[in-house]
mmCIF file with all atom_site columns, C-alpha atoms and ligand atoms in Angstrom:
data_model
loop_
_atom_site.group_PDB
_atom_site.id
_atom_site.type_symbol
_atom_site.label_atom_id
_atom_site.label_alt_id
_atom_site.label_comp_id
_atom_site.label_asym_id
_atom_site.label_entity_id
_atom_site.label_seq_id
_atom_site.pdbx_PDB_ins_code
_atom_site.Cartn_x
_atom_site.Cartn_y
_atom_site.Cartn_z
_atom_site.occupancy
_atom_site.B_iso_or_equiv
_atom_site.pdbx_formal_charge
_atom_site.auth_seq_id
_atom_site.auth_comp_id
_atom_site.auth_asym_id
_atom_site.auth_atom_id
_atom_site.pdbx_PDB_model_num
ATOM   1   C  CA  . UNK K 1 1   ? -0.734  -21.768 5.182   1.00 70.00 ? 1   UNK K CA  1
ATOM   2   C  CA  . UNK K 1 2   ? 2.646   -23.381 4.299   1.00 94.00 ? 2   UNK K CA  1
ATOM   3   C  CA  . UNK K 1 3   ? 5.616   -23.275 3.022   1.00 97.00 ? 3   UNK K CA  1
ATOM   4   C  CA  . UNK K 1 4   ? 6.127   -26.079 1.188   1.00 98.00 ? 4   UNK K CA  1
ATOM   5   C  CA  . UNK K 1 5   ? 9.866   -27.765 -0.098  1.00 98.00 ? 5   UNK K CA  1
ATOM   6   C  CA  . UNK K 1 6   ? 10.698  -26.534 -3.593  1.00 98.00 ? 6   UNK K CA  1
ATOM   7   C  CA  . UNK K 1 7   ? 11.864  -29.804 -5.738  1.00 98.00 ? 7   UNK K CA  1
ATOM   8   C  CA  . UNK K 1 8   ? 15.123  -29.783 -7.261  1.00 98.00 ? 8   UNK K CA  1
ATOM   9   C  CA  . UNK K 1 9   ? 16.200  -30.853 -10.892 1.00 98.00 ? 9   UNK K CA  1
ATOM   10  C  CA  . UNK K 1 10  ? 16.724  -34.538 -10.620 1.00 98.00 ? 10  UNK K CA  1
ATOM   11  C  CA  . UNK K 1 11  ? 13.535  -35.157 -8.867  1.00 98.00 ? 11  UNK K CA  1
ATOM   12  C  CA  . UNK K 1 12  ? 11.421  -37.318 -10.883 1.00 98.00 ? 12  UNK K CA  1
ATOM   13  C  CA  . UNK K 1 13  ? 7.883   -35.574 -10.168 1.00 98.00 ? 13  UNK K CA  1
ATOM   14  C  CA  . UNK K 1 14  ? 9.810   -32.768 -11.946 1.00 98.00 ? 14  UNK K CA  1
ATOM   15  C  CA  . UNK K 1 15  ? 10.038  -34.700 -15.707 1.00 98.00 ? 15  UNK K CA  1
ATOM   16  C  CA  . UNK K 1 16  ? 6.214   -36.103 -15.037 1.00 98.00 ? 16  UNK K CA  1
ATOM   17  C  CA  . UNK K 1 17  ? 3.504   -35.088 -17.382 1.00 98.00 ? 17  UNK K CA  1
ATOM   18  C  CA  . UNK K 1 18  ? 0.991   -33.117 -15.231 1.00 98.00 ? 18  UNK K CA  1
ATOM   19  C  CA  . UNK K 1 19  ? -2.833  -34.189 -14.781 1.00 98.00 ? 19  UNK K CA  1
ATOM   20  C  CA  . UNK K 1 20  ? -5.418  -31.793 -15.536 1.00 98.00 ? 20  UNK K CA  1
ATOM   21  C  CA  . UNK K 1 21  ? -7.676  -30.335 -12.805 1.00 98.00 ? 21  UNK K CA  1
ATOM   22  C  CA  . UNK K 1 22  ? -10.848 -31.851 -12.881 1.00 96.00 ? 22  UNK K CA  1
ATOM   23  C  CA  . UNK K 1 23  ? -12.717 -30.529 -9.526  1.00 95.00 ? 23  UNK K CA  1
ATOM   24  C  CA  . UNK K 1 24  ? -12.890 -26.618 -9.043  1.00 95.00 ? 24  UNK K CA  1
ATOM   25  C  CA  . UNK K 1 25  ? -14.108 -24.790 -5.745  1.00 93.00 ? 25  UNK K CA  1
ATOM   26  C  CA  . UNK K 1 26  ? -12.777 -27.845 -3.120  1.00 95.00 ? 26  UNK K CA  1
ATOM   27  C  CA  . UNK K 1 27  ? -10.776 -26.694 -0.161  1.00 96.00 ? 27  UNK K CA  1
ATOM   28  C  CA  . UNK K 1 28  ? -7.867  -29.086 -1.436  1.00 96.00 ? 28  UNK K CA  1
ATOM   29  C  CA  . UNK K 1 29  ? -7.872  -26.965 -4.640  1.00 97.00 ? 29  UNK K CA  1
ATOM   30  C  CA  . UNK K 1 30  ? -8.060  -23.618 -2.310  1.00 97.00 ? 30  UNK K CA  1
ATOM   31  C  CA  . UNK K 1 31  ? -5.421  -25.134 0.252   1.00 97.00 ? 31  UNK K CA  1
ATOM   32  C  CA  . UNK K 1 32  ? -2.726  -26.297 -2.527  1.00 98.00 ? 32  UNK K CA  1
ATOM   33  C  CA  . UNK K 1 33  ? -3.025  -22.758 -3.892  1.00 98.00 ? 33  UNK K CA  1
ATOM   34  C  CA  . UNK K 1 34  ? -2.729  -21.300 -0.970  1.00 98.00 ? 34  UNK K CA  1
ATOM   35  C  CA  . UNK K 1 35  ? 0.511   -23.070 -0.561  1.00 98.00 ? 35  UNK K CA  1
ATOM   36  C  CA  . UNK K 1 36  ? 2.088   -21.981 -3.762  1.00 98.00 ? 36  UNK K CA  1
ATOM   37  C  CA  . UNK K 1 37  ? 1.558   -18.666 -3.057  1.00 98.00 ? 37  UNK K CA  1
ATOM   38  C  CA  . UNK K 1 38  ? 3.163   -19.131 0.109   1.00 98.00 ? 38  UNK K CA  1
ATOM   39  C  CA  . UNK K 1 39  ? 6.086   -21.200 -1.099  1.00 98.00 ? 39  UNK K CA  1
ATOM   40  C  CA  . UNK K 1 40  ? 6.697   -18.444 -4.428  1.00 97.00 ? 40  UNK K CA  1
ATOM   41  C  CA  . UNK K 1 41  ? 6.616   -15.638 -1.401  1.00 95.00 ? 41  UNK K CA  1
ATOM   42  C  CA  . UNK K 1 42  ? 9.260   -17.631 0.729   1.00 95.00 ? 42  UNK K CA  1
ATOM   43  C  CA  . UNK K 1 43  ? 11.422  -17.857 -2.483  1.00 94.00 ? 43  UNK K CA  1
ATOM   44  C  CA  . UNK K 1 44  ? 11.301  -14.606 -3.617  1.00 91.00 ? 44  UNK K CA  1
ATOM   45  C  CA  . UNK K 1 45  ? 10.421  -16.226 -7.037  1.00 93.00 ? 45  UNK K CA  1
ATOM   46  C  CA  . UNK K 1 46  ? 8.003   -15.008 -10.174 1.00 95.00 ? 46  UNK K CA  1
ATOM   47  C  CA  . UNK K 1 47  ? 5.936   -18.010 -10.993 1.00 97.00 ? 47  UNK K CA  1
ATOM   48  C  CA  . UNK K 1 48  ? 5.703   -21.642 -9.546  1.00 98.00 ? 48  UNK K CA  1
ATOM   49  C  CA  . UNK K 1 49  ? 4.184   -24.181 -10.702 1.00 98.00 ? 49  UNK K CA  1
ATOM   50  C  CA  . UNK K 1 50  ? 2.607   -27.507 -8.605  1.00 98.00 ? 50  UNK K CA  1
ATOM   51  C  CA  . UNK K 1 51  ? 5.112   -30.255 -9.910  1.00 98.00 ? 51  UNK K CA  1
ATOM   52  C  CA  . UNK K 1 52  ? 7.533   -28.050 -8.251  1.00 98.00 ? 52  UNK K CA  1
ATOM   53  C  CA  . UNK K 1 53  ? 6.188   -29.089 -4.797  1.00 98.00 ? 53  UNK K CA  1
ATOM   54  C  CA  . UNK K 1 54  ? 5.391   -32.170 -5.829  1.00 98.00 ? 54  UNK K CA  1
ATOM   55  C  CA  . UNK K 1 55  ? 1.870   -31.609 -6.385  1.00 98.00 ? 55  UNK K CA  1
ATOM   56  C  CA  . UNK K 1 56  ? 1.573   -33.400 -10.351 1.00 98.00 ? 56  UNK K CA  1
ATOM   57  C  CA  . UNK K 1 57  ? -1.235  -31.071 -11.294 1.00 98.00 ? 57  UNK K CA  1
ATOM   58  C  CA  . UNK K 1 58  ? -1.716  -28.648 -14.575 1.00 98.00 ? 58  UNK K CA  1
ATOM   59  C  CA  . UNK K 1 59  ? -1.544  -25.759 -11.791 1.00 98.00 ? 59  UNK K CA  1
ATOM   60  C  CA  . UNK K 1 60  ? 0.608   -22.953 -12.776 1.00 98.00 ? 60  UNK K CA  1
ATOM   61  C  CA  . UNK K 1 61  ? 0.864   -19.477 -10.076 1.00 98.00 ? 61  UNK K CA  1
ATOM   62  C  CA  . UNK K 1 62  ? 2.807   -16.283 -11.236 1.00 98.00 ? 62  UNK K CA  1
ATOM   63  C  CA  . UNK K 1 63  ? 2.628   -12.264 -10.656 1.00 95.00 ? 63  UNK K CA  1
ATOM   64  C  CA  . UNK K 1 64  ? 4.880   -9.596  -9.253  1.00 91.00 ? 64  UNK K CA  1
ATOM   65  C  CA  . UNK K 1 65  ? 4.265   -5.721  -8.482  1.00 88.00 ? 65  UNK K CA  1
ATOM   66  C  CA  . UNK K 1 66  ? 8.264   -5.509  -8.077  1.00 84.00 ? 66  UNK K CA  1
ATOM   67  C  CA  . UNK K 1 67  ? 10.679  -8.683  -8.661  1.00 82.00 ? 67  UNK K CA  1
ATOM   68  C  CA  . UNK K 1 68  ? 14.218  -8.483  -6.673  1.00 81.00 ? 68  UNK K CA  1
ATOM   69  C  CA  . UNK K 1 69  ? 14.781  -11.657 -8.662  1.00 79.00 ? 69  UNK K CA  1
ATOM   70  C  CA  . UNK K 1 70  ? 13.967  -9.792  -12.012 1.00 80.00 ? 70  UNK K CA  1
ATOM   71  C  CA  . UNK K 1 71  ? 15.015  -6.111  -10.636 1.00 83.00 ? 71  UNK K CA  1
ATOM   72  C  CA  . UNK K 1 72  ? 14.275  -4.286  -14.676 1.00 83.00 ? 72  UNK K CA  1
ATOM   73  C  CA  . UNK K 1 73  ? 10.641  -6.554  -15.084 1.00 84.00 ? 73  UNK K CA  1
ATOM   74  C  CA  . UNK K 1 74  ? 7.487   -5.083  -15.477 1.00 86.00 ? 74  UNK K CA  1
ATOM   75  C  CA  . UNK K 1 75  ? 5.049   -6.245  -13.250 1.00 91.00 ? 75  UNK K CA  1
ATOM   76  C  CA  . UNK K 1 76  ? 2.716   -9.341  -14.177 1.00 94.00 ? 76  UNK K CA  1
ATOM   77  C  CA  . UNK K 1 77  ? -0.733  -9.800  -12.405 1.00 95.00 ? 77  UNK K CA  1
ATOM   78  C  CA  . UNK K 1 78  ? -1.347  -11.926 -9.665  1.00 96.00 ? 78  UNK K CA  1
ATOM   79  C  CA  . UNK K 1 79  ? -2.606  -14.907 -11.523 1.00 98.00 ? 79  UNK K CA  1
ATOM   80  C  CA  . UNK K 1 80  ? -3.562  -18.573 -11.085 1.00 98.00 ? 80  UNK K CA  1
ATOM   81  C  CA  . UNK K 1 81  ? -3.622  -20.500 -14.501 1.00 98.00 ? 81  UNK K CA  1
ATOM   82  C  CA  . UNK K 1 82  ? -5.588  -23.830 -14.480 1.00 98.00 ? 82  UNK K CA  1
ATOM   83  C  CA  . UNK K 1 83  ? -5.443  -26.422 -17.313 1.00 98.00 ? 83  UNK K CA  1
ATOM   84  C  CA  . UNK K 1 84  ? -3.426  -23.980 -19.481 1.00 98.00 ? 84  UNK K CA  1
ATOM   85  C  CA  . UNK K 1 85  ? -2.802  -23.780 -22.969 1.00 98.00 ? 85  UNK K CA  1
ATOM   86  C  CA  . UNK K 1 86  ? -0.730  -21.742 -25.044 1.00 98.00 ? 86  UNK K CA  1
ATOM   87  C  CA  . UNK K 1 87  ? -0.945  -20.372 -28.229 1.00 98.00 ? 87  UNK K CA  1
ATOM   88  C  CA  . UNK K 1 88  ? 1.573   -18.700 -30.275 1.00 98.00 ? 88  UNK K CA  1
ATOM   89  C  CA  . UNK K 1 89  ? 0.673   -15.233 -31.707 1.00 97.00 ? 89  UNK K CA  1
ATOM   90  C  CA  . UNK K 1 90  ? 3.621   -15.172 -34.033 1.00 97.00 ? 90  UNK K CA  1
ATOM   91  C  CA  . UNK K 1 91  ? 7.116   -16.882 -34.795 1.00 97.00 ? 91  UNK K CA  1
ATOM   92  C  CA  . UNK K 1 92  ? 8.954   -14.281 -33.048 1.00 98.00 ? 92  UNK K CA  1
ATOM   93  C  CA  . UNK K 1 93  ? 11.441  -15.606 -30.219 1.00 98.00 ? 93  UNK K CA  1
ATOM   94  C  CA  . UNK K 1 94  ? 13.498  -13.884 -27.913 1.00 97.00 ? 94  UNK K CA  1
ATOM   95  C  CA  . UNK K 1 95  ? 16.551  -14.914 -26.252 1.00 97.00 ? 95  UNK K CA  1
ATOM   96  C  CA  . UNK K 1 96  ? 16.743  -13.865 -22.390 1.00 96.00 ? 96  UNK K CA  1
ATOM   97  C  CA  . UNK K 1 97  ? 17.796  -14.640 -19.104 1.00 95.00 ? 97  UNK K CA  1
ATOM   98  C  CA  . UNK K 1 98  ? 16.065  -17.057 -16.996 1.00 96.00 ? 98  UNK K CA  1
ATOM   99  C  CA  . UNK K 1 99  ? 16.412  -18.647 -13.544 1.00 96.00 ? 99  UNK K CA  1
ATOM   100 C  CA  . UNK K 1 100 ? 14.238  -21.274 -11.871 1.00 98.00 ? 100 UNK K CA  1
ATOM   101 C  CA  . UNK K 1 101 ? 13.432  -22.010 -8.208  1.00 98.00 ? 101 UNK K CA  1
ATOM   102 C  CA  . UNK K 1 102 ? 13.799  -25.635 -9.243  1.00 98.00 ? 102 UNK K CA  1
ATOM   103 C  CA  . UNK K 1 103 ? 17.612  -25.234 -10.269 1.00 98.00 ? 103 UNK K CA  1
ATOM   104 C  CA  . UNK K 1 104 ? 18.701  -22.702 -7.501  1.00 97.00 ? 104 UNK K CA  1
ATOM   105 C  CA  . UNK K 1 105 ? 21.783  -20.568 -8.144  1.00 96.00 ? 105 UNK K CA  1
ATOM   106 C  CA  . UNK K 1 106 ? 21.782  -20.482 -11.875 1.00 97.00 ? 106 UNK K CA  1
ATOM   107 C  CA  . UNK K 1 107 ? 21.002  -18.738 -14.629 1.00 97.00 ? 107 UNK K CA  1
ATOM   108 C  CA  . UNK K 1 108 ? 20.924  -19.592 -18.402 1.00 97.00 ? 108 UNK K CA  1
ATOM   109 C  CA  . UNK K 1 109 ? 19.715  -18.164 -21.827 1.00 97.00 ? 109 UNK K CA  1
ATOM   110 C  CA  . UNK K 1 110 ? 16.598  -19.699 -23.134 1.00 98.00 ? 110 UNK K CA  1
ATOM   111 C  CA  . UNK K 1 111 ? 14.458  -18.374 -26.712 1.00 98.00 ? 111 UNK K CA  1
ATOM   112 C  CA  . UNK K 1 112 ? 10.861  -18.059 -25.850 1.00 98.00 ? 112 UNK K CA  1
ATOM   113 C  CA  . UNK K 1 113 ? 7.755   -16.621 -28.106 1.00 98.00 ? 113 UNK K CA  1
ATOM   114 C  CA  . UNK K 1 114 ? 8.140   -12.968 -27.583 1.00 98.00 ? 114 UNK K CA  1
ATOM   115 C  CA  . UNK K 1 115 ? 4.032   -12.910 -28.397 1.00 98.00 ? 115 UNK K CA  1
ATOM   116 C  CA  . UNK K 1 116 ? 1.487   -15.572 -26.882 1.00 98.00 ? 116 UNK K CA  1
ATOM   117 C  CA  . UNK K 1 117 ? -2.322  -16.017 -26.022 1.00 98.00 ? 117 UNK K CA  1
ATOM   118 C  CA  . UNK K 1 118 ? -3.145  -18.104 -23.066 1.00 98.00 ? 118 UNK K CA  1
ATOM   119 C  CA  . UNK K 1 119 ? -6.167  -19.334 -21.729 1.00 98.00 ? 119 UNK K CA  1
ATOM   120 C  CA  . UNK K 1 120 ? -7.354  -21.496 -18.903 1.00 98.00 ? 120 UNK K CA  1
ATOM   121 C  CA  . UNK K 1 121 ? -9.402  -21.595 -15.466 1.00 98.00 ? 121 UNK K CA  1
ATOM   122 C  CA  . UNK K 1 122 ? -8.614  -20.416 -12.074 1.00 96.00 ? 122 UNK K CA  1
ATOM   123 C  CA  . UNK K 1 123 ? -9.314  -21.955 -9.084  1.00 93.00 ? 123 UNK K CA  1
ATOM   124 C  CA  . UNK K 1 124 ? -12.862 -21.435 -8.616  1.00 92.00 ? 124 UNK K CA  1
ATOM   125 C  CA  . UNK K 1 125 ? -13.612 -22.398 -12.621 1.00 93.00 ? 125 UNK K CA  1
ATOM   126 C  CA  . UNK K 1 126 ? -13.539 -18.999 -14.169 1.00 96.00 ? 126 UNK K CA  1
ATOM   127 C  CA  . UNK K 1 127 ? -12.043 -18.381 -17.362 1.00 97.00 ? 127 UNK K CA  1
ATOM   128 C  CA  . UNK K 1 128 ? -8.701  -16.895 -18.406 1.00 98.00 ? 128 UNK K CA  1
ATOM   129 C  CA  . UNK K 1 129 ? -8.282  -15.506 -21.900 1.00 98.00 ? 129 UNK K CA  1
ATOM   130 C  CA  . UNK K 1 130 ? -5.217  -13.150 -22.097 1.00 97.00 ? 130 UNK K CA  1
ATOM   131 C  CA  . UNK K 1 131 ? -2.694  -11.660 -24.016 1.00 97.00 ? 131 UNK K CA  1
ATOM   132 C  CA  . UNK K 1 132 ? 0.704   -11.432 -23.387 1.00 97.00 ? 132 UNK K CA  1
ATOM   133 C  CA  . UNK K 1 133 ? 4.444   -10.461 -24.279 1.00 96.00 ? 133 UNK K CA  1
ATOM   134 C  CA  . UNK K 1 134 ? 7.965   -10.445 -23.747 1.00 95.00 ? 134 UNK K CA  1
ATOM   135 C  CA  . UNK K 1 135 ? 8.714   -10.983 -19.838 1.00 95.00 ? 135 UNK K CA  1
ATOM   136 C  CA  . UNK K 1 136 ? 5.298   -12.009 -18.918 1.00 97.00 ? 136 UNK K CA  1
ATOM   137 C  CA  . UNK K 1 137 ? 5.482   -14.139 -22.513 1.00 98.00 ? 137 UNK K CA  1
ATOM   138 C  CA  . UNK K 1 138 ? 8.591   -15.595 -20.927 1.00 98.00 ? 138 UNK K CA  1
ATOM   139 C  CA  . UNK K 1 139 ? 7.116   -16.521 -17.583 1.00 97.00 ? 139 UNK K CA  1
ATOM   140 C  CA  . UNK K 1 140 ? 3.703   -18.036 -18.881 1.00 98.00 ? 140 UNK K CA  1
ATOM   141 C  CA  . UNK K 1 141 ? 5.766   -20.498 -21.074 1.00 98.00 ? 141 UNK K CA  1
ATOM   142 C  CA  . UNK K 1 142 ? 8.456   -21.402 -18.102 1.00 98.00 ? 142 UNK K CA  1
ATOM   143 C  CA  . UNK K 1 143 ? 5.771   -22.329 -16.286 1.00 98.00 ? 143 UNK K CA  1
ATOM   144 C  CA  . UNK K 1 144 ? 3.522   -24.159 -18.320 1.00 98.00 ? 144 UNK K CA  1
ATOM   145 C  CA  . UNK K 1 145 ? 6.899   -26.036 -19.310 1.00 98.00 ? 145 UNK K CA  1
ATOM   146 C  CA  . UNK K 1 146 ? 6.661   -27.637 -15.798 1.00 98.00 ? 146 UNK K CA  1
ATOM   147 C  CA  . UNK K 1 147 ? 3.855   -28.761 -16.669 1.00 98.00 ? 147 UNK K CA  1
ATOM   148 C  CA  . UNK K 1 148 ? 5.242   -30.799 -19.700 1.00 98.00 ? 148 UNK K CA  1
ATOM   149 C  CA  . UNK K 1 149 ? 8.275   -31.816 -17.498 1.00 98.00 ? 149 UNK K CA  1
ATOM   150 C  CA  . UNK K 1 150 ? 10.534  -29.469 -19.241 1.00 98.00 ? 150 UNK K CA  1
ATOM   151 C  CA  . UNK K 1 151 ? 12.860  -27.405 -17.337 1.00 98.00 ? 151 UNK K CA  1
ATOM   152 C  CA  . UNK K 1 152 ? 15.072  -24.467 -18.696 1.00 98.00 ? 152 UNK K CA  1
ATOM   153 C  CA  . UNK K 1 153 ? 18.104  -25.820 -19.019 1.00 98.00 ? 153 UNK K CA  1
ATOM   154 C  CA  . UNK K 1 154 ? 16.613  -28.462 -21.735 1.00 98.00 ? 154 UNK K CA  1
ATOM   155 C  CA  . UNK K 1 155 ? 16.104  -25.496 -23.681 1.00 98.00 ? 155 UNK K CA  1
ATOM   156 C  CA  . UNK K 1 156 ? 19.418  -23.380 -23.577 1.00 98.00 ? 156 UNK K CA  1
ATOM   157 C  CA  . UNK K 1 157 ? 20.969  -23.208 -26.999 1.00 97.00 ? 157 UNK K CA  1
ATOM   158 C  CA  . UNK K 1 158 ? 24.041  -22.237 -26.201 1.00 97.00 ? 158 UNK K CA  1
ATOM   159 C  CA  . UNK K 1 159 ? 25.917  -24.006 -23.367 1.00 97.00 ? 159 UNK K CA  1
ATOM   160 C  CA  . UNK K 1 160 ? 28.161  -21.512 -22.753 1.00 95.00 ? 160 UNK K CA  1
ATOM   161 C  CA  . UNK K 1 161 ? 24.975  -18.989 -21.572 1.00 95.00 ? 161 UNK K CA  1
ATOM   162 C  CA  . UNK K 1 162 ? 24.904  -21.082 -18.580 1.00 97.00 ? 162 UNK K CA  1
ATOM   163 C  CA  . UNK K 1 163 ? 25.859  -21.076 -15.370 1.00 97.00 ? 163 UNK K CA  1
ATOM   164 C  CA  . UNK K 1 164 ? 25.677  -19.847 -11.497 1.00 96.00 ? 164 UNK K CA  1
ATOM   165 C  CA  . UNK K 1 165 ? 24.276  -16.126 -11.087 1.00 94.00 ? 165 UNK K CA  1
ATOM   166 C  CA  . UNK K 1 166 ? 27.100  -15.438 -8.897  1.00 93.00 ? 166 UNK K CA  1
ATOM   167 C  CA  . UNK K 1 167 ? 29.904  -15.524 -11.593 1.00 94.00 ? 167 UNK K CA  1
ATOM   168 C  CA  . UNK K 1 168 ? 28.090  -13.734 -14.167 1.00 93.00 ? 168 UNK K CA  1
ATOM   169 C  CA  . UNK K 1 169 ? 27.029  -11.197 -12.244 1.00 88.00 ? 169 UNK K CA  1
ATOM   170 C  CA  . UNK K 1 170 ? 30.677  -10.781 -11.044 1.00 86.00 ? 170 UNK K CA  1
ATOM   171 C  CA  . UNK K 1 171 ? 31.146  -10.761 -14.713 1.00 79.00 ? 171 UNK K CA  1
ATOM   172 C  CA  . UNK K 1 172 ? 28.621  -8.228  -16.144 1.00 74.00 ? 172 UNK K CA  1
ATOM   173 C  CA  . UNK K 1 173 ? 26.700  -11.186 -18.400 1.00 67.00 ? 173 UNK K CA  1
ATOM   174 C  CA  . UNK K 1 174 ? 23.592  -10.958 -17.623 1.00 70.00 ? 174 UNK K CA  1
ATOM   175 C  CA  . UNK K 1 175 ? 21.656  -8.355  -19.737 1.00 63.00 ? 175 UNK K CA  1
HETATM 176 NI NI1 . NI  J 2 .   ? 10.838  -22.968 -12.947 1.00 64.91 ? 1   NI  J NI1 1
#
């Protein structure tokens, strides 16, 4: 069990292009999840994924019962997503708030697919085939972004739907 440090934007593991899992069931595997978990906890965050702690591995962790971070979010499983891969249901997007532990303090507007199927392994090889939508739509594809290198703020539209939580919130922006 440990809390591990939380890379910030500018870190260059953070802009890599993940490696795929390849060995399922090892106590590395078991240990480096364990970790996440831990590290997500510490943070009070929804999903992390294991470029954050400078782990470059297609390793994605998300779930809440009850987010303080995301106070008006339904609850998304527990889940560990291996190897992941997205598909879109439809062209709908959605524009909506998002934060990550990676950029600390801010907040920004980002369009995700509002509909999605994703599928991939968890950490002891079983599948994951699932359907998803809206904020648990939202998280899947933060998350997998990480993966990819891509952070939020590459995909804000609109500069000026950007900035630290603290001022919009004194402000009544966020949604
Ligand atoms: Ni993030």
């Amino acid at each position: 069990m440990a809390v591990r440090q939380v890379l910030r934007m500018g870190h260059p593991t953070l802009l890599k292009v993940a490696q795929p899992v390849t060995e399922f069931n090892t106590a590395a595997l078991d240990r480096l999840i364990e970790d996440m978990f831990d590290t997500m906890a510490e943070q009070e965050g929804v999903g992390l994924a294991a470029p954050q702690i400078d782990e470059s591995l297609r390793i994605v962790i998300f779930g809440f019962e009850l987010s303080e971070r995301y106070p008006d979010a339904e609850p998304i499983p527990t889940t560990v997503l291996i190897n992941p891969v997205i598909e879109f249901i439809d062209a709908e997007q959605q524009a909506g708030w998002e934060g990550c532990l990676s950029v600390p303090g801010l907040r920004g507007v980002v369009p995700r697919y509002t509909h999605i199927r994703y599928c991939g392994v968890d950490q002891a090889g079983n599948a994951i085939d699932r359907m998803a939508k809206d904020f648990h739509a939202r998280v899947v594809q933060h998350e997998v972004d990480h993966l990819d290198g891509i952070l939020y703020p590459q995909k804000i539209e609109d500069m000026n739907q950007f900035g630290f939580l603290e001022e919009l919130e004194l402000r009544n922006k966020l949604d």
